[in-house]
Amino acid sequence: GEVVFATGMVGYPEALTDPSFRGQILVMTYPLIGSYGVPKKEDWESKKIQVAGLIVSSYIDTPSHYGSERSLGDWLKDEGVPALEVRDTRALAKKIRNKGVLLGKLEIGRKKITAKAGQVKKFENPDLRNLVSEVSTKKIFFTGAGKKTIVLIDCGAKRNIERRLVARGFKVAVVPWDTDFSLLAFSYVGVVISNGP
């Protein structure tokens, strides 16, 4: 995937489930990742981990937080997402910042990786896929009970966008990224186009 970095001290569950990171290998520069475990699914930004891989400096396998339901390592294993501990993730972040977009891959195992012709796995470029289609809802659904409806075009919307609109008293119609607005069978007072990959 594409190698990107995040510098936040907290928020790794939100980053891992953020549809904007679909197909990317996320490098966390803050040294202690995993310390507060994984919260309940309702607090995630989507239904699953979206990143293609995770690289951390110091992984903590013993979470300590009242809201933790399991360790980060168990969550990654359950969802089949590879992770790697690298001591100097800040050096990787500097390289990405200075060189620009980089493709990368995680190869984990005890076999020596060779560069002989035909034995090297090709890099996967997530930009060659329709990532927005992969993360967008497939059908229209509604949340909230407000009298006025806001349409949220799901191009990879975080759940928090939906939650914030509902908290402001709106009914939210979440629609697929390629919705034809002339065919909507309901009225609405506004449209929000979400961010995404």
PDB file of C-alpha atoms in Angstrom:
ATOM      1  CA  GLY A   1       0.000   0.000   0.000  1.00  0.00           C
ATOM      2  CA  GLU A   2       0.889   3.661   0.174  1.00  0.00           C
ATOM      3  CA  VAL A   3       3.007   4.460   3.246  1.00  0.00           C
ATOM      4  CA  VAL A   4       1.680   7.375   5.317  1.00  0.00           C
ATOM      5  CA  PHE A   5       2.320   8.620   8.827  1.00  0.00           C
ATOM      6  CA  ALA A   6       0.337   9.996  11.757  1.00  0.00           C
ATOM      7  CA  THR A   7       1.850  11.979  14.624  1.00  0.00           C
ATOM      8  CA  GLY A   8      -1.014  11.898  17.158  1.00  0.00           C
ATOM      9  CA  MET A   9      -0.439  10.861  20.763  1.00  0.00           C
ATOM     10  CA  VAL A  10      -3.893   9.258  20.949  1.00  0.00           C
ATOM     11  CA  GLY A  11      -6.473   8.071  18.463  1.00  0.00           C
ATOM     12  CA  TYR A  12      -4.968   4.932  16.952  1.00  0.00           C
ATOM     13  CA  PRO A  13      -8.338   3.047  16.985  1.00  0.00           C
ATOM     14  CA  GLU A  14      -9.927   5.985  15.151  1.00  0.00           C
ATOM     15  CA  ALA A  15      -7.047   6.186  12.665  1.00  0.00           C
ATOM     16  CA  LEU A  16      -7.062   2.444  11.980  1.00  0.00           C
ATOM     17  CA  THR A  17     -10.815   2.448  11.270  1.00  0.00           C
ATOM     18  CA  ASP A  18     -10.842   5.729   9.304  1.00  0.00           C
ATOM     19  CA  PRO A  19     -11.903   4.945   5.706  1.00  0.00           C
ATOM     20  CA  SER A  20      -9.546   7.715   4.513  1.00  0.00           C
ATOM     21  CA  PHE A  21      -6.642   5.350   5.293  1.00  0.00           C
ATOM     22  CA  ARG A  22      -8.020   2.502   3.124  1.00  0.00           C
ATOM     23  CA  GLY A  23      -5.189   0.679   1.345  1.00  0.00           C
ATOM     24  CA  GLN A  24      -2.448   2.524   3.250  1.00  0.00           C
ATOM     25  CA  ILE A  25       0.315   1.348   5.555  1.00  0.00           C
ATOM     26  CA  LEU A  26       0.083   3.622   8.585  1.00  0.00           C
ATOM     27  CA  VAL A  27       3.248   4.625  10.446  1.00  0.00           C
ATOM     28  CA  MET A  28       2.545   5.924  13.964  1.00  0.00           C
ATOM     29  CA  THR A  29       5.331   8.239  15.158  1.00  0.00           C
ATOM     30  CA  TYR A  30       4.236   8.463  18.805  1.00  0.00           C
ATOM     31  CA  PRO A  31       6.262   5.767  20.611  1.00  0.00           C
ATOM     32  CA  LEU A  32       3.591   4.082  22.780  1.00  0.00           C
ATOM     33  CA  ILE A  33       0.860   2.441  20.696  1.00  0.00           C
ATOM     34  CA  GLY A  34      -1.568  -0.055  22.208  1.00  0.00           C
ATOM     35  CA  SER A  35      -1.427   1.317  25.758  1.00  0.00           C
ATOM     36  CA  TYR A  36      -5.186   1.843  26.081  1.00  0.00           C
ATOM     37  CA  GLY A  37      -6.307  -1.149  24.015  1.00  0.00           C
ATOM     38  CA  VAL A  38      -9.320  -1.194  21.724  1.00  0.00           C
ATOM     39  CA  PRO A  39     -12.649   0.446  22.612  1.00  0.00           C
ATOM     40  CA  LYS A  40     -16.110  -0.915  21.817  1.00  0.00           C
ATOM     41  CA  LYS A  41     -17.069  -1.046  18.145  1.00  0.00           C
ATOM     42  CA  GLU A  42     -19.540   1.842  18.507  1.00  0.00           C
ATOM     43  CA  ASP A  43     -16.582   4.199  19.045  1.00  0.00           C
ATOM     44  CA  TRP A  44     -14.801   3.203  15.809  1.00  0.00           C
ATOM     45  CA  GLU A  45     -14.951   5.358  12.663  1.00  0.00           C
ATOM     46  CA  SER A  46     -16.132   2.405  10.524  1.00  0.00           C
ATOM     47  CA  LYS A  47     -17.026  -1.262  10.991  1.00  0.00           C
ATOM     48  CA  LYS A  48     -13.479  -2.592  10.603  1.00  0.00           C
ATOM     49  CA  ILE A  49      -9.794  -1.740  10.314  1.00  0.00           C
ATOM     50  CA  GLN A  50      -9.224   0.059   7.015  1.00  0.00           C
ATOM     51  CA  VAL A  51      -5.413   0.238   6.869  1.00  0.00           C
ATOM     52  CA  ALA A  52      -3.417  -2.338   4.912  1.00  0.00           C
ATOM     53  CA  GLY A  53      -0.739  -2.487   7.617  1.00  0.00           C
ATOM     54  CA  LEU A  54       0.546  -0.783  10.760  1.00  0.00           C
ATOM     55  CA  ILE A  55       4.075   0.236  11.782  1.00  0.00           C
ATOM     56  CA  VAL A  56       4.762   1.379  15.347  1.00  0.00           C
ATOM     57  CA  SER A  57       7.831   2.283  17.378  1.00  0.00           C
ATOM     58  CA  SER A  58       6.894   0.654  20.697  1.00  0.00           C
ATOM     59  CA  TYR A  59       3.930  -1.688  20.893  1.00  0.00           C
ATOM     60  CA  ILE A  60       2.273  -2.073  24.312  1.00  0.00           C
ATOM     61  CA  ASP A  61       0.557  -5.471  24.675  1.00  0.00           C
ATOM     62  CA  THR A  62      -0.859  -4.815  28.152  1.00  0.00           C
ATOM     63  CA  PRO A  63      -3.570  -2.172  27.744  1.00  0.00           C
ATOM     64  CA  SER A  64      -4.744  -0.246  30.773  1.00  0.00           C
ATOM     65  CA  HIS A  65      -8.041   1.570  30.230  1.00  0.00           C
ATOM     66  CA  TYR A  66     -11.536   1.028  31.616  1.00  0.00           C
ATOM     67  CA  GLY A  67     -13.035   1.049  28.095  1.00  0.00           C
ATOM     68  CA  SER A  68     -10.616  -1.464  26.594  1.00  0.00           C
ATOM     69  CA  GLU A  69     -12.221  -4.616  25.230  1.00  0.00           C
ATOM     70  CA  ARG A  70      -9.046  -6.293  23.948  1.00  0.00           C
ATOM     71  CA  SER A  71      -5.447  -5.624  22.992  1.00  0.00           C
ATOM     72  CA  LEU A  72      -4.441  -3.941  19.761  1.00  0.00           C
ATOM     73  CA  GLY A  73      -2.458  -7.062  18.791  1.00  0.00           C
ATOM     74  CA  ASP A  74      -5.505  -9.316  19.170  1.00  0.00           C
ATOM     75  CA  TRP A  75      -7.614  -6.909  17.111  1.00  0.00           C
ATOM     76  CA  LEU A  76      -5.048  -6.780  14.300  1.00  0.00           C
ATOM     77  CA  LYS A  77      -4.790 -10.601  14.274  1.00  0.00           C
ATOM     78  CA  ASP A  78      -8.585 -10.996  14.223  1.00  0.00           C
ATOM     79  CA  GLU A  79      -8.839  -8.718  11.180  1.00  0.00           C
ATOM     80  CA  GLY A  80      -5.757 -10.104   9.382  1.00  0.00           C
ATOM     81  CA  VAL A  81      -3.835  -6.819   9.370  1.00  0.00           C
ATOM     82  CA  PRO A  82      -0.026  -7.120   9.538  1.00  0.00           C
ATOM     83  CA  ALA A  83       1.924  -4.950  11.951  1.00  0.00           C
ATOM     84  CA  LEU A  84       5.592  -4.278  12.476  1.00  0.00           C
ATOM     85  CA  GLU A  85       7.563  -2.733  15.317  1.00  0.00           C
ATOM     86  CA  VAL A  86      10.348  -0.462  14.057  1.00  0.00           C
ATOM     87  CA  ARG A  87      12.387   1.515  16.576  1.00  0.00           C
ATOM     88  CA  ASP A  88      12.684   4.743  14.587  1.00  0.00           C
ATOM     89  CA  THR A  89       9.321   5.506  13.020  1.00  0.00           C
ATOM     90  CA  ARG A  90      10.197   9.208  13.010  1.00  0.00           C
ATOM     91  CA  ALA A  91      12.960   8.503  10.472  1.00  0.00           C
ATOM     92  CA  LEU A  92      10.335   6.847   8.241  1.00  0.00           C
ATOM     93  CA  ALA A  93       8.059   9.882   8.664  1.00  0.00           C
ATOM     94  CA  LYS A  94      10.886  12.235   7.685  1.00  0.00           C
ATOM     95  CA  LYS A  95      11.597  10.155   4.579  1.00  0.00           C
ATOM     96  CA  ILE A  96       7.924  10.222   3.566  1.00  0.00           C
ATOM     97  CA  ARG A  97       7.744  13.975   4.236  1.00  0.00           C
ATOM     98  CA  ASN A  98      10.879  14.694   2.185  1.00  0.00           C
ATOM     99  CA  LYS A  99      10.346  12.226  -0.697  1.00  0.00           C
ATOM    100  CA  GLY A 100       6.564  12.434  -1.026  1.00  0.00           C
ATOM    101  CA  VAL A 101       4.230   9.522  -1.654  1.00  0.00           C
ATOM    102  CA  LEU A 102       5.934   6.140  -1.289  1.00  0.00           C
ATOM    103  CA  LEU A 103       4.614   2.668  -1.997  1.00  0.00           C
ATOM    104  CA  GLY A 104       5.585   0.022   0.514  1.00  0.00           C
ATOM    105  CA  LYS A 105       4.926  -3.534   1.582  1.00  0.00           C
ATOM    106  CA  LEU A 106       5.274  -5.499   4.778  1.00  0.00           C
ATOM    107  CA  GLU A 107       6.953  -8.870   4.462  1.00  0.00           C
ATOM    108  CA  ILE A 108       7.093 -10.608   7.790  1.00  0.00           C
ATOM    109  CA  GLY A 109       8.749 -13.958   8.422  1.00  0.00           C
ATOM    110  CA  ARG A 110      12.005 -15.727   9.064  1.00  0.00           C
ATOM    111  CA  LYS A 111      12.924 -16.486   5.444  1.00  0.00           C
ATOM    112  CA  LYS A 112      15.575 -14.253   3.977  1.00  0.00           C
ATOM    113  CA  ILE A 113      14.027 -11.887   1.461  1.00  0.00           C
ATOM    114  CA  THR A 114      15.899 -12.164  -1.820  1.00  0.00           C
ATOM    115  CA  ALA A 115      15.889  -9.870  -4.810  1.00  0.00           C
ATOM    116  CA  LYS A 116      16.314 -12.571  -7.454  1.00  0.00           C
ATOM    117  CA  ALA A 117      14.259 -12.090 -10.604  1.00  0.00           C
ATOM    118  CA  GLY A 118      10.727 -13.385 -10.229  1.00  0.00           C
ATOM    119  CA  GLN A 119      10.931 -13.815  -6.440  1.00  0.00           C
ATOM    120  CA  VAL A 120      10.171 -10.282  -5.331  1.00  0.00           C
ATOM    121  CA  LYS A 121       6.510  -9.505  -4.687  1.00  0.00           C
ATOM    122  CA  LYS A 122       5.266  -6.511  -6.605  1.00  0.00           C
ATOM    123  CA  PHE A 123       4.171  -3.360  -4.815  1.00  0.00           C
ATOM    124  CA  GLU A 124       0.418  -2.830  -4.743  1.00  0.00           C
ATOM    125  CA  ASN A 125      -0.658   0.671  -5.658  1.00  0.00           C
ATOM    126  CA  PRO A 126      -4.011   1.397  -3.980  1.00  0.00           C
ATOM    127  CA  ASP A 127      -4.538   4.350  -6.348  1.00  0.00           C
ATOM    128  CA  LEU A 128      -5.290   1.842  -9.117  1.00  0.00           C
ATOM    129  CA  ARG A 129      -8.442   0.722  -7.235  1.00  0.00           C
ATOM    130  CA  ASN A 130     -11.680   2.628  -6.672  1.00  0.00           C
ATOM    131  CA  LEU A 131     -11.133   3.030  -2.934  1.00  0.00           C
ATOM    132  CA  VAL A 132     -14.141   5.314  -2.516  1.00  0.00           C
ATOM    133  CA  SER A 133     -16.417   2.580  -3.890  1.00  0.00           C
ATOM    134  CA  GLU A 134     -14.803   0.069  -1.512  1.00  0.00           C
ATOM    135  CA  VAL A 135     -15.536   2.117   1.628  1.00  0.00           C
ATOM    136  CA  SER A 136     -18.846   3.791   0.698  1.00  0.00           C
ATOM    137  CA  THR A 137     -22.179   2.445   1.890  1.00  0.00           C
ATOM    138  CA  LYS A 138     -23.907   0.272  -0.698  1.00  0.00           C
ATOM    139  CA  LYS A 139     -27.434   1.422   0.162  1.00  0.00           C
ATOM    140  CA  ILE A 140     -29.161   4.492   1.571  1.00  0.00           C
ATOM    141  CA  PHE A 141     -29.820   4.490   5.315  1.00  0.00           C
ATOM    142  CA  PHE A 142     -31.083   7.023   7.846  1.00  0.00           C
ATOM    143  CA  THR A 143     -29.930   7.924  11.349  1.00  0.00           C
ATOM    144  CA  GLY A 144     -31.342  10.420  13.828  1.00  0.00           C
ATOM    145  CA  ALA A 145     -34.867  11.657  14.314  1.00  0.00           C
ATOM    146  CA  GLY A 146     -34.683  15.332  13.393  1.00  0.00           C
ATOM    147  CA  LYS A 147     -37.403  17.104  11.422  1.00  0.00           C
ATOM    148  CA  LYS A 148     -34.915  18.341   8.805  1.00  0.00           C
ATOM    149  CA  THR A 149     -32.866  15.928   6.714  1.00  0.00           C
ATOM    150  CA  ILE A 150     -29.230  16.350   5.713  1.00  0.00           C
ATOM    151  CA  VAL A 151     -27.810  14.125   2.969  1.00  0.00           C
ATOM    152  CA  LEU A 152     -24.347  12.780   3.741  1.00  0.00           C
ATOM    153  CA  ILE A 153     -22.567  11.602   0.585  1.00  0.00           C
ATOM    154  CA  ASP A 154     -20.445   8.722   1.835  1.00  0.00           C
ATOM    155  CA  CYS A 155     -17.085   8.929   0.083  1.00  0.00           C
ATOM    156  CA  GLY A 156     -15.494   7.258   3.112  1.00  0.00           C
ATOM    157  CA  ALA A 157     -17.278   9.142   5.876  1.00  0.00           C
ATOM    158  CA  LYS A 158     -16.143   8.738   9.458  1.00  0.00           C
ATOM    159  CA  ARG A 159     -18.973   7.757  11.788  1.00  0.00           C
ATOM    160  CA  ASN A 160     -18.283  10.872  13.807  1.00  0.00           C
ATOM    161  CA  ILE A 161     -19.569  13.083  10.964  1.00  0.00           C
ATOM    162  CA  GLU A 162     -22.893  11.255  11.196  1.00  0.00           C
ATOM    163  CA  ARG A 163     -22.901  11.478  15.026  1.00  0.00           C
ATOM    164  CA  ARG A 164     -22.194  15.237  14.993  1.00  0.00           C
ATOM    165  CA  LEU A 165     -25.008  15.956  12.517  1.00  0.00           C
ATOM    166  CA  VAL A 166     -27.473  13.892  14.572  1.00  0.00           C
ATOM    167  CA  ALA A 167     -26.315  15.695  17.746  1.00  0.00           C
ATOM    168  CA  ARG A 168     -27.260  18.980  16.040  1.00  0.00           C
ATOM    169  CA  GLY A 169     -30.848  17.785  15.599  1.00  0.00           C
ATOM    170  CA  PHE A 170     -30.814  16.528  12.021  1.00  0.00           C
ATOM    171  CA  LYS A 171     -32.036  13.331  10.467  1.00  0.00           C
ATOM    172  CA  VAL A 172     -29.133  12.106   8.338  1.00  0.00           C
ATOM    173  CA  ALA A 173     -29.557  10.246   5.059  1.00  0.00           C
ATOM    174  CA  VAL A 174     -26.279   8.466   4.306  1.00  0.00           C
ATOM    175  CA  VAL A 175     -26.091   7.754   0.578  1.00  0.00           C
ATOM    176  CA  PRO A 176     -23.565   5.917  -1.638  1.00  0.00           C
ATOM    177  CA  TRP A 177     -20.860   7.989  -3.299  1.00  0.00           C
ATOM    178  CA  ASP A 178     -22.416   7.658  -6.766  1.00  0.00           C
ATOM    179  CA  THR A 179     -26.032   8.474  -5.849  1.00  0.00           C
ATOM    180  CA  ASP A 180     -28.136  10.216  -8.488  1.00  0.00           C
ATOM    181  CA  PHE A 181     -29.763  13.061  -6.539  1.00  0.00           C
ATOM    182  CA  SER A 182     -32.588  13.432  -9.049  1.00  0.00           C
ATOM    183  CA  LEU A 183     -33.839  10.004  -7.940  1.00  0.00           C
ATOM    184  CA  LEU A 184     -34.002  10.675  -4.185  1.00  0.00           C
ATOM    185  CA  ALA A 185     -37.564  10.147  -2.975  1.00  0.00           C
ATOM    186  CA  PHE A 186     -37.309  12.468   0.025  1.00  0.00           C
ATOM    187  CA  SER A 187     -36.665  16.152   0.627  1.00  0.00           C
ATOM    188  CA  TYR A 188     -33.574  17.509   2.324  1.00  0.00           C
ATOM    189  CA  VAL A 189     -32.226  20.871   3.463  1.00  0.00           C
ATOM    190  CA  GLY A 190     -28.523  20.346   2.835  1.00  0.00           C
ATOM    191  CA  VAL A 191     -25.800  18.098   1.496  1.00  0.00           C
ATOM    192  CA  VAL A 192     -22.477  17.173   3.124  1.00  0.00           C
ATOM    193  CA  ILE A 193     -19.813  15.547   0.972  1.00  0.00           C
ATOM    194  CA  SER A 194     -17.552  13.496   3.214  1.00  0.00           C
ATOM    195  CA  ASN A 195     -13.820  13.107   2.990  1.00  0.00           C
ATOM    196  CA  GLY A 196     -12.437   9.722   2.018  1.00  0.00           C
ATOM    197  CA  PRO A 197      -9.481   7.880   0.520  1.00  0.00           C
TER     198      PRO A 197
END
